[in-house]
């Protein structure tokens, strides 16, 4: 229990030092991870069922060589591909937004430093330190959030591409 309290206090201090922009970074990060986890769930649980159903429908067809059969096959592959690519654009957008949100924190922190300099002068570096923290911590948080998103979204995209290729290979056309 003591570990949880200490962890909570350190997170609270980190957010207080970094400013309100960290809440926006955290929201973007949370949404990005919820979407990525949902996509992994789809790839590991839902898509295999969908794959089996499409293959079963294709195998049940007597005609797999005509022009119409090829169009049906293409339509099924296209539908599956659409399902595999769902929400990937939103995930990529969130990944791209995280560093930009961090830069917003940089700007607001620097504005705080300049306000301090305007009212107190440049003689007290301690007063400027909080603004500098507000400028650097959100940038770092945005970059870390984006890095985690880039790594996992790239892996997610590769897995979706492999799943689509396996589906295409499972539907022979003669």
Short mmCIF file of C-alpha atoms in Angstrom, two decimals:
data_model
loop_
_atom_site.label_atom_id
_atom_site.label_comp_id
_atom_site.label_asym_id
_atom_site.label_seq_id
_atom_site.Cartn_x
_atom_site.Cartn_y
_atom_site.Cartn_z
CA UNK A 1 0.00 0.00 0.00
CA UNK A 2 2.87 2.35 0.84
CA UNK A 3 4.36 1.75 -2.61
CA UNK A 4 1.11 2.84 -4.26
CA UNK A 5 0.97 6.02 -2.19
CA UNK A 6 4.57 6.87 -3.03
CA UNK A 7 3.97 6.16 -6.72
CA UNK A 8 0.87 8.33 -6.74
CA UNK A 9 2.74 11.18 -5.02
CA UNK A 10 5.61 11.02 -7.50
CA UNK A 11 3.15 11.06 -10.45
CA UNK A 12 1.30 14.00 -8.89
CA UNK A 13 4.58 15.89 -8.43
CA UNK A 14 5.62 15.12 -12.01
CA UNK A 15 2.31 16.46 -13.36
CA UNK A 16 2.52 19.54 -11.13
CA UNK A 17 6.03 20.25 -12.39
CA UNK A 18 5.11 19.67 -16.05
CA UNK A 19 1.90 21.67 -16.10
CA UNK A 20 -1.60 21.09 -17.38
CA UNK A 21 -0.43 20.10 -20.86
CA UNK A 22 0.60 16.74 -19.39
CA UNK A 23 -3.08 15.93 -18.91
CA UNK A 24 -3.63 16.37 -22.64
CA UNK A 25 -0.60 14.17 -23.41
CA UNK A 26 -1.96 11.57 -20.99
CA UNK A 27 -5.41 11.63 -22.62
CA UNK A 28 -3.91 11.22 -26.11
CA UNK A 29 -1.68 8.41 -24.85
CA UNK A 30 -4.58 6.66 -23.12
CA UNK A 31 -6.80 6.85 -26.21
CA UNK A 32 -3.95 5.67 -28.43
CA UNK A 33 -3.29 2.63 -26.23
CA UNK A 34 -6.97 1.75 -25.90
CA UNK A 35 -7.23 1.72 -29.69
CA UNK A 36 -4.02 -0.28 -30.11
CA UNK A 37 -5.11 -2.87 -27.55
CA UNK A 38 -8.46 -3.16 -29.33
CA UNK A 39 -6.63 -3.72 -32.64
CA UNK A 40 -4.42 -6.40 -31.09
CA UNK A 41 -7.55 -8.06 -29.69
CA UNK A 42 -9.13 -7.99 -33.15
CA UNK A 43 -6.02 -9.49 -34.75
CA UNK A 44 -5.57 -12.23 -32.18
CA UNK A 45 -9.19 -13.18 -31.42
CA UNK A 46 -11.72 -11.79 -33.88
CA UNK A 47 -9.86 -11.94 -37.20
CA UNK A 48 -9.00 -15.66 -37.00
CA UNK A 49 -12.75 -16.37 -36.75
CA UNK A 50 -13.42 -14.06 -39.68
CA UNK A 51 -10.60 -15.72 -41.64
CA UNK A 52 -12.04 -19.20 -41.04
CA UNK A 53 -15.51 -18.03 -42.10
CA UNK A 54 -14.27 -16.53 -45.36
CA UNK A 55 -12.20 -19.62 -46.17
CA UNK A 56 -15.18 -21.87 -45.38
CA UNK A 57 -17.43 -19.81 -47.70
CA UNK A 58 -14.81 -19.94 -50.45
CA UNK A 59 -14.29 -23.70 -50.07
CA UNK A 60 -18.05 -24.24 -50.15
CA UNK A 61 -18.27 -22.57 -53.57
CA UNK A 62 -18.34 -24.87 -56.53
CA UNK A 63 -17.15 -22.16 -58.91
CA UNK A 64 -13.81 -20.63 -57.94
CA UNK A 65 -12.43 -19.93 -61.41
CA UNK A 66 -14.93 -17.68 -63.19
CA UNK A 67 -14.72 -13.91 -63.43
CA UNK A 68 -17.61 -13.63 -60.94
CA UNK A 69 -15.87 -15.92 -58.45
CA UNK A 70 -12.74 -13.77 -58.65
CA UNK A 71 -14.77 -10.60 -57.98
CA UNK A 72 -16.44 -12.27 -54.98
CA UNK A 73 -13.01 -13.30 -53.67
CA UNK A 74 -11.72 -9.75 -54.14
CA UNK A 75 -14.74 -8.34 -52.32
CA UNK A 76 -14.25 -10.66 -49.34
CA UNK A 77 -10.53 -9.85 -49.18
CA UNK A 78 -11.35 -6.14 -49.45
CA UNK A 79 -13.87 -6.33 -46.60
CA UNK A 80 -11.37 -8.21 -44.44
CA UNK A 81 -8.67 -5.70 -45.31
CA UNK A 82 -10.95 -2.84 -44.31
CA UNK A 83 -11.63 -4.49 -40.96
CA UNK A 84 -7.89 -5.03 -40.43
CA UNK A 85 -7.10 -1.36 -41.16
CA UNK A 86 -9.90 0.11 -39.01
CA UNK A 87 -8.75 2.79 -36.57
CA UNK A 88 -5.14 2.63 -37.76
CA UNK A 89 -5.38 6.17 -39.13
CA UNK A 90 -6.62 7.44 -35.76
CA UNK A 91 -3.75 5.64 -34.01
CA UNK A 92 -1.19 7.14 -36.40
CA UNK A 93 -2.72 10.58 -35.94
CA UNK A 94 -2.49 10.28 -32.16
CA UNK A 95 1.13 9.15 -32.47
CA UNK A 96 1.89 12.23 -34.57
CA UNK A 97 -0.01 14.53 -32.19
CA UNK A 98 1.82 13.51 -29.01
CA UNK A 99 5.08 15.38 -29.74
CA UNK A 100 3.09 18.38 -30.94
CA UNK A 101 1.12 18.47 -27.71
CA UNK A 102 4.46 18.26 -25.89
CA UNK A 103 5.68 21.25 -27.90
CA UNK A 104 2.58 23.12 -26.79
CA UNK A 105 3.82 22.50 -23.26
CA UNK A 106 7.20 23.91 -24.29
CA UNK A 107 5.58 27.10 -25.53
CA UNK A 108 3.40 27.55 -22.46
CA UNK A 109 6.39 26.89 -20.18
CA UNK A 110 8.51 29.44 -22.01
CA UNK A 111 5.70 31.98 -21.78
CA UNK A 112 5.75 31.37 -18.02
CA UNK A 113 9.53 31.97 -17.97
CA UNK A 114 9.16 35.22 -19.91
CA UNK A 115 6.35 36.39 -17.63
CA UNK A 116 8.57 35.71 -14.62
CA UNK A 117 11.44 37.57 -16.25
CA UNK A 118 9.16 40.51 -17.06
CA UNK A 119 7.84 40.84 -13.52
CA UNK A 120 10.78 39.68 -11.39
CA UNK A 121 13.77 40.31 -13.65
CA UNK A 122 16.51 37.82 -14.47
CA UNK A 123 18.20 37.89 -11.08
CA UNK A 124 16.34 34.95 -9.51
CA UNK A 125 16.94 31.70 -11.42
CA UNK A 126 14.72 29.71 -9.02
CA UNK A 127 11.64 31.56 -10.21
CA UNK A 128 12.49 30.75 -13.82
CA UNK A 129 13.19 27.06 -13.07
CA UNK A 130 9.52 26.15 -12.70
CA UNK A 131 8.77 27.63 -16.12
CA UNK A 132 11.69 25.77 -17.64
CA UNK A 133 10.40 22.53 -16.09
CA UNK A 134 6.99 23.29 -17.56
CA UNK A 135 8.76 23.73 -20.90
CA UNK A 136 10.82 20.55 -20.93
CA UNK A 137 8.75 17.89 -19.14
CA UNK A 138 5.74 17.99 -21.52
CA UNK A 139 8.10 17.78 -24.50
CA UNK A 140 9.76 14.71 -23.03
CA UNK A 141 6.38 13.15 -22.17
CA UNK A 142 5.07 13.78 -25.70
CA UNK A 143 8.17 12.23 -27.22
CA UNK A 144 8.02 9.14 -24.98
CA UNK A 145 4.32 8.71 -25.76
CA UNK A 146 4.98 9.01 -29.48
CA UNK A 147 7.89 6.55 -29.36
CA UNK A 148 5.78 3.89 -27.70
CA UNK A 149 3.03 4.50 -30.22
CA UNK A 150 5.38 4.37 -33.23
CA UNK A 151 6.87 1.06 -32.16
CA UNK A 152 3.60 -0.71 -31.42
CA UNK A 153 1.57 0.79 -34.28
CA UNK A 154 4.27 -0.29 -36.75
CA UNK A 155 4.16 -3.83 -35.38
CA UNK A 156 0.37 -3.72 -35.49
CA UNK A 157 0.39 -2.63 -39.11
CA UNK A 158 2.85 -5.38 -40.04
CA UNK A 159 0.69 -8.01 -38.33
CA UNK A 160 -2.40 -6.75 -40.15
CA UNK A 161 -0.56 -6.90 -43.48
CA UNK A 162 0.58 -10.47 -42.75
CA UNK A 163 -2.97 -11.49 -41.79
CA UNK A 164 -4.29 -10.09 -45.07
CA UNK A 165 -1.62 -11.92 -47.07
CA UNK A 166 -2.40 -15.18 -45.26
CA UNK A 167 -6.08 -14.71 -46.08
CA UNK A 168 -5.27 -14.15 -49.75
CA UNK A 169 -3.09 -17.26 -49.78
CA UNK A 170 -5.90 -19.27 -48.14
CA UNK A 171 -8.27 -18.50 -51.02
CA UNK A 172 -6.76 -20.27 -54.04
CA UNK A 173 -8.02 -19.24 -57.43
CA UNK A 174 -7.30 -21.38 -60.43
#
